[in-house]
Amino acid sequence: MEKFIVHGGAELEGSVNISGSKNASLPILAATLLTKEQCVIRRVPDVSDTNYMLQILQNLGAEVERASGTVIIKCEKLRSHEAPYDLVRKMRASVCVMGPLLARHNRANVSLPGGCVIGDRPIDLHLRGLEGLGAEATVEGGNVHLEARYGLKGDTIDMSGKHGATVLGTDNVMMAAVLAQGTTVINGAACEPEVVDLADMLNAMGAKITGAGTSCITIEGVSELGGVEHTVIPDRIEAGTFLVAGAMAAKSKITLKRVNPEHLTAVTDVLESCGCKIEKEEDTISISKAENPIGANITTEPYPGFPTDMQAQMCALFALTPGISVVTDTIFPQRFMHASEMKRMGADIKVDDGTAVINGVEKMSAAPVMASDLRASAALVLSGLLAKGNTEISRVYHIDRGYEHIDDKLIDLGANIERLPANA
Ligand code: EPZ
């Protein structure tokens, strides 16, 4: 397992190209199961999660070619309708093959995803939605087996849960509904840009979806879908992560290219309230450090609210911002693994019942720390940029799951990061 050595004292400048969205790519790759024709998907980030998804699709019988960011995939002859545990356990998002497999075969057999460090990851809302379309779900031996003996039939489905909407649950039901008989209305749907990107691609394949991006999505079932060429939207969470890097360590300013600023309003609003200077153009965002930084109180919410996937990164900024900041995660209340590691570096963070109270300190100091989940790990890299000394971060495979060459991109901005084998 590799590790990072992040040398403190970074002064970042210049520009960085943001990659295609991991969280849009995963359901979009799964959606290629819905047609026998060739699909060309561009700007698929080279991260381990998309690699796992392609392995799952190949395991099902898909023909896959990949050349840098472009994936050419054809699911003409599927030999299975099963997503096995040894692949699903590596990546929870593989549950989003359930909907397309059900639509294609009228059955699906998918291993139940394990939990993960950010909390319990149930799929009850996914199953409720798919049952609403006429599937029967049974759970046995750690697998969920879905069968639509009489085919899928459109209906009105409520997808809202106690923590708000479900992103992949909305994707699963939408992908099942596109080939169902009749019309489906999804109430309580997730509004994330990644859901909209999936709907855009499905419509380009011949689906009839309206309302994506709102909490009410209507899908008129069609008999078949065709092939497509689709370019994935920019990764708003990678972009947000680099905005925080700029807020913490920009020498004067850094510029993010190939982004969609509209997807980042909740994040840029908070950073501006903290005193950062933000400049937006059509597909770029620039950020300069605050001259007199102040903290903030943030609560994560479903889109367009402040994203839970940016919560850990903001904790890294607030750990060095004078005064008290309060961060509450209503989506994943347990998602504070980064706090205990940051405390090893001298941060003053108290976490209780889904809320972190952060008292900014003057300086943090390097310490050996351990990456845990994707975004917590990114937050440790951010903390290391300014810590006194050289921060050693182990288990960086967590970071490689969702960030395309984050070390190379930060080095290009002026950071000093080494990627070493674990035993170095
Ligand atoms: C997506 O996960 C993202 N992953 C997550 O990003 C992101 O944190 C999450 O949405 C919330 O925005 C991908 O898109 C691949 P949810 P998803 O279903 O769809 C509860 C990252 O760092 N819930 O929207 O799996 C759930 O426990 C990852 O890139 C149920 O109760 O999340 C949570 O509290 C981490 N029952 C809330 O809903 C269900 O059946 C939102 O979860 C499903 C979810």
Coordinates of N, CA, C and O in Angstrom, one line a residue, residues 6-7 9 19 39 66 73 77 82 125 187 226:
V6 N 3.8 14.5 2.5 CA 3.4 15.9 2.1 C 4.3 16.9 2.8 O 4.2 17.0 4.0
H7 N 5.1 17.6 2.1 CA 6.0 18.6 2.7 C 5.2 19.9 3.0 O 4.6 20.4 2.0
G9 N 4.4 23.9 4.1 CA 4.9 25.2 3.6 C 4.6 25.5 2.1 O 5.2 26.3 1.4
S19 N -11.0 17.0 -13.6 CA -11.4 15.7 -14.3 C -12.9 15.6 -14.4 O -13.6 16.3 -13.8
C39 N -21.7 2.2 -26.9 CA -21.7 3.5 -26.2 C -20.3 4.1 -26.1 O -19.3 3.3 -25.8
R66 N -10.7 1.1 -23.4 CA -10.5 2.3 -22.7 C -9.3 3.0 -23.2 O -8.2 2.3 -23.3
I73 N -17.9 1.0 -24.9 CA -18.5 -0.2 -24.2 C -19.7 -0.7 -25.0 O -20.5 0.1 -25.5
K77 N -23.9 -8.9 -25.6 CA -24.2 -10.3 -25.2 C -23.8 -10.4 -23.7 O -22.7 -10.6 -23.3
E82 N -25.5 -11.1 -12.6 CA -25.0 -11.1 -11.2 C -23.8 -10.2 -11.0 O -22.9 -10.2 -11.8
L125 N -34.2 2.1 0.4 CA -35.0 3.0 -0.5 C -34.8 2.6 -2.0 O -35.8 2.6 -2.8
N187 N -41.2 10.7 -6.9 CA -41.2 11.9 -6.0 C -40.1 11.7 -4.9 O -39.7 10.6 -4.6
G226 N -31.0 3.0 -27.6 CA -29.9 2.8 -28.6 C -28.6 3.3 -28.0 O -28.5 3.7 -26.9

